[in-house]
Amino acid sequence: MSQFIHTLQQVIVLYDSSKKPYKIGDVVKLKRKSLLIIGIEAFKISGIELTIWYTMQDLEFHDFIYVSPKPMLSKLEHLSVLYRYNDERFEDLQPGRTVPHRGKRYKVIEHTRIAVNKDMITLQFLATQVLPMERGIVRTKYFDEKKKQLDINVF
C-alpha cells in the first residue's frame, strides 16, 4: 500500500487569509498527480506558523486490494475545540493523548478537520472514552502487588 498512500505537509502562516487548511475529502493537485486527503496525521504550531501533515491517497493508482476497516470496540465521539493559535493546550490534542470532556477522559484517535479564522483555530477530532478495567481485575492486581511488596506468601 505504500506506493499510493503518501504524507503531505502544509504550512499556513496565521493572519494570512489566502491559505486555508485542506479538509478530508479534498483533492489536491501536486506534481501533475491528483491526491485525495484521507486523514490528518498531526499538526504543530510554531510562532505564527501552523504546520499540518495529511495522509493522502493517489487517485491515479488503482491496483490494490481494498480491506474493510475493523469495527471499533468503543464508540467514537466527535469532539471539537476552539483555541487561540498560541494556546498550550494544543499539545494535549495529538493522537494517543487523553483529554477531559464533561467529566470523563477521552483518548484522541484522529484529527478530522482544522479551520483557521485569524488567530483562532478550530480543531475537530475523533476520540474514544477511556474506560477503567473491571473492579475484580484491579483488586486482584492491587493485592498481588501488595503481596510482592510485603513478600507475603499465602497458602
CSV table of C-alpha atoms in Angstrom, one decimal:
chain,number,residue,atom,x,y,z
A,1,MET,CA,0.0,0.0,0.0
A,2,SER,CA,2.9,2.3,0.5
A,3,GLN,CA,3.2,3.2,-3.2
A,4,PHE,CA,-0.2,5.0,-3.2
A,5,ILE,CA,-0.5,6.3,0.3
A,6,HIS,CA,1.6,9.4,1.0
A,7,THR,CA,2.2,12.2,3.5
A,8,LEU,CA,1.8,15.8,2.6
A,9,GLN,CA,3.0,18.7,4.7
A,10,GLN,CA,1.2,22.1,4.5
A,11,VAL,CA,2.5,25.3,6.3
A,12,ILE,CA,0.0,28.0,6.9
A,13,VAL,CA,1.0,31.5,8.1
A,14,LEU,CA,-1.7,32.6,10.5
A,15,TYR,CA,-3.3,36.0,9.7
A,16,ASP,CA,-2.7,35.3,6.0
A,17,SER,CA,-6.2,34.5,4.8
A,18,SER,CA,-5.0,33.4,1.3
A,19,LYS,CA,-4.2,29.8,2.5
A,20,LYS,CA,-6.7,27.6,4.3
A,21,PRO,CA,-6.2,24.1,5.7
A,22,TYR,CA,-7.3,21.2,3.5
A,23,LYS,CA,-10.3,19.1,4.6
A,24,ILE,CA,-10.7,15.4,4.5
A,25,GLY,CA,-12.1,14.6,1.1
A,26,ASP,CA,-10.4,17.5,-0.7
A,27,VAL,CA,-8.5,16.6,-3.9
A,28,VAL,CA,-5.0,18.3,-4.2
A,29,LYS,CA,-3.0,18.6,-7.4
A,30,LEU,CA,0.7,18.0,-6.8
A,31,LYS,CA,3.3,17.3,-9.4
A,32,ARG,CA,0.6,16.6,-12.0
A,33,LYS,CA,-1.0,14.0,-9.7
A,34,SER,CA,-4.4,14.0,-8.1
A,35,LEU,CA,-4.2,13.2,-4.4
A,36,LEU,CA,-7.2,12.7,-2.1
A,37,ILE,CA,-6.9,13.8,1.5
A,38,ILE,CA,-7.9,10.8,3.7
A,39,GLY,CA,-6.7,11.9,7.1
A,40,ILE,CA,-4.8,14.3,9.3
A,41,GLU,CA,-1.7,12.8,10.8
A,42,ALA,CA,-0.5,15.6,13.0
A,43,PHE,CA,-0.2,19.4,13.4
A,44,LYS,CA,2.2,21.7,15.1
A,45,ILE,CA,2.1,25.4,15.9
A,46,SER,CA,5.3,27.3,15.9
A,47,GLY,CA,5.1,31.1,16.3
A,48,ILE,CA,2.6,32.2,13.7
A,49,GLU,CA,3.0,29.1,11.5
A,50,LEU,CA,0.6,26.2,11.6
A,51,THR,CA,2.1,23.0,10.0
A,52,ILE,CA,-0.3,20.2,9.2
A,53,TRP,CA,0.7,16.7,8.0
A,54,TYR,CA,-2.0,14.9,5.9
A,55,THR,CA,-2.4,11.3,4.8
A,56,MET,CA,-3.0,11.3,1.0
A,57,GLN,CA,-4.1,8.6,-1.4
A,58,ASP,CA,-3.0,8.8,-5.1
A,59,LEU,CA,-6.2,8.8,-7.2
A,60,GLU,CA,-4.4,7.5,-10.2
A,61,PHE,CA,-3.3,4.2,-8.6
A,62,HIS,CA,-6.0,1.6,-8.8
A,63,ASP,CA,-4.1,-1.7,-8.5
A,64,PHE,CA,-4.7,-2.5,-4.8
A,65,ILE,CA,-7.0,-4.8,-2.8
A,66,TYR,CA,-9.5,-3.0,-0.6
A,67,VAL,CA,-9.5,-4.1,3.1
A,68,SER,CA,-12.6,-3.1,5.0
A,69,PRO,CA,-11.9,-1.3,8.4
A,70,LYS,CA,-12.3,-3.3,11.5
A,71,PRO,CA,-15.2,-2.3,13.8
A,72,MET,CA,-14.2,-0.3,16.8
A,73,LEU,CA,-14.9,-1.8,20.2
A,74,SER,CA,-15.6,1.6,21.8
A,75,LYS,CA,-17.9,4.2,20.3
A,76,LEU,CA,-16.1,7.1,18.7
A,77,GLU,CA,-17.2,10.6,19.7
A,78,HIS,CA,-16.8,13.7,17.5
A,79,LEU,CA,-15.3,16.5,19.6
A,80,SER,CA,-14.0,19.9,18.8
A,81,VAL,CA,-12.1,22.8,20.4
A,82,LEU,CA,-11.7,26.5,19.6
A,83,TYR,CA,-8.4,27.9,20.8
A,84,ARG,CA,-6.2,30.9,20.1
A,85,TYR,CA,-3.2,29.8,18.0
A,86,ASN,CA,-0.7,30.2,20.8
A,87,ASP,CA,-2.7,28.1,23.4
A,88,GLU,CA,-0.5,25.5,25.0
A,89,ARG,CA,-3.4,23.1,25.3
A,90,PHE,CA,-3.0,22.1,21.6
A,91,GLU,CA,-0.1,19.9,22.7
A,92,ASP,CA,-2.6,17.7,24.6
A,93,LEU,CA,-4.6,17.1,21.4
A,94,GLN,CA,-2.2,14.9,19.5
A,95,PRO,CA,-3.3,11.3,18.7
A,96,GLY,CA,-2.9,9.0,21.6
A,97,ARG,CA,-3.2,11.7,24.3
A,98,THR,CA,-6.1,11.8,26.7
A,99,VAL,CA,-8.3,14.9,27.3
A,100,PRO,CA,-11.1,15.7,29.7
A,101,HIS,CA,-14.6,16.2,28.4
A,102,ARG,CA,-17.7,16.6,30.5
A,103,GLY,CA,-16.2,14.9,33.5
A,104,LYS,CA,-14.8,11.9,31.5
A,105,ARG,CA,-11.5,11.1,29.9
A,106,TYR,CA,-11.2,10.6,26.1
A,107,LYS,CA,-8.3,9.4,24.0
A,108,VAL,CA,-7.7,11.3,20.8
A,109,ILE,CA,-7.8,8.9,17.9
A,110,GLU,CA,-7.7,11.1,14.8
A,111,HIS,CA,-8.0,14.7,13.7
A,112,THR,CA,-10.8,15.2,11.2
A,113,ARG,CA,-10.7,19.0,10.5
A,114,ILE,CA,-8.6,22.1,11.1
A,115,ALA,CA,-10.0,25.5,10.4
A,116,VAL,CA,-8.3,28.9,10.8
A,117,ASN,CA,-10.0,32.2,11.4
A,118,LYS,CA,-7.4,35.0,12.0
A,119,ASP,CA,-5.8,33.9,15.3
A,120,MET,CA,-8.4,31.3,16.3
A,121,ILE,CA,-8.1,27.7,15.3
A,122,THR,CA,-10.9,25.1,15.4
A,123,LEU,CA,-9.8,21.5,15.7
A,124,GLN,CA,-12.2,18.7,15.2
A,125,PHE,CA,-11.2,15.1,16.1
A,126,LEU,CA,-12.5,11.6,16.9
A,127,ALA,CA,-12.0,10.3,20.4
A,128,THR,CA,-13.0,7.3,22.4
A,129,GLN,CA,-13.9,7.3,26.0
A,130,VAL,CA,-11.2,5.8,28.3
A,131,LEU,CA,-12.8,3.1,30.3
A,132,PRO,CA,-11.4,1.7,33.5
A,133,MET,CA,-10.6,-2.0,34.0
A,134,GLU,CA,-13.1,-4.2,35.8
A,135,ARG,CA,-13.1,-3.9,39.6
A,136,GLY,CA,-12.3,-7.5,40.2
A,137,ILE,CA,-9.2,-7.4,37.9
A,138,VAL,CA,-8.0,-4.2,39.5
A,139,ARG,CA,-8.5,-5.6,43.0
A,140,THR,CA,-6.6,-8.8,42.2
A,141,LYS,CA,-3.7,-6.8,40.7
A,142,TYR,CA,-3.6,-4.5,43.7
A,143,PHE,CA,-3.4,-7.3,46.2
A,144,ASP,CA,-0.8,-9.2,44.1
A,145,GLU,CA,1.4,-6.1,44.1
A,146,LYS,CA,1.0,-5.6,47.8
A,147,LYS,CA,2.0,-9.3,48.4
A,148,LYS,CA,5.1,-8.7,46.3
A,149,GLN,CA,6.0,-5.6,48.2
A,150,LEU,CA,5.5,-7.2,51.6
A,151,ASP,CA,7.0,-10.5,50.5
A,152,ILE,CA,4.0,-12.5,51.8
A,153,ASN,CA,3.2,-16.0,50.6
A,154,VAL,CA,-0.4,-17.1,51.2
A,155,PHE,CA,-1.1,-20.9,51.3
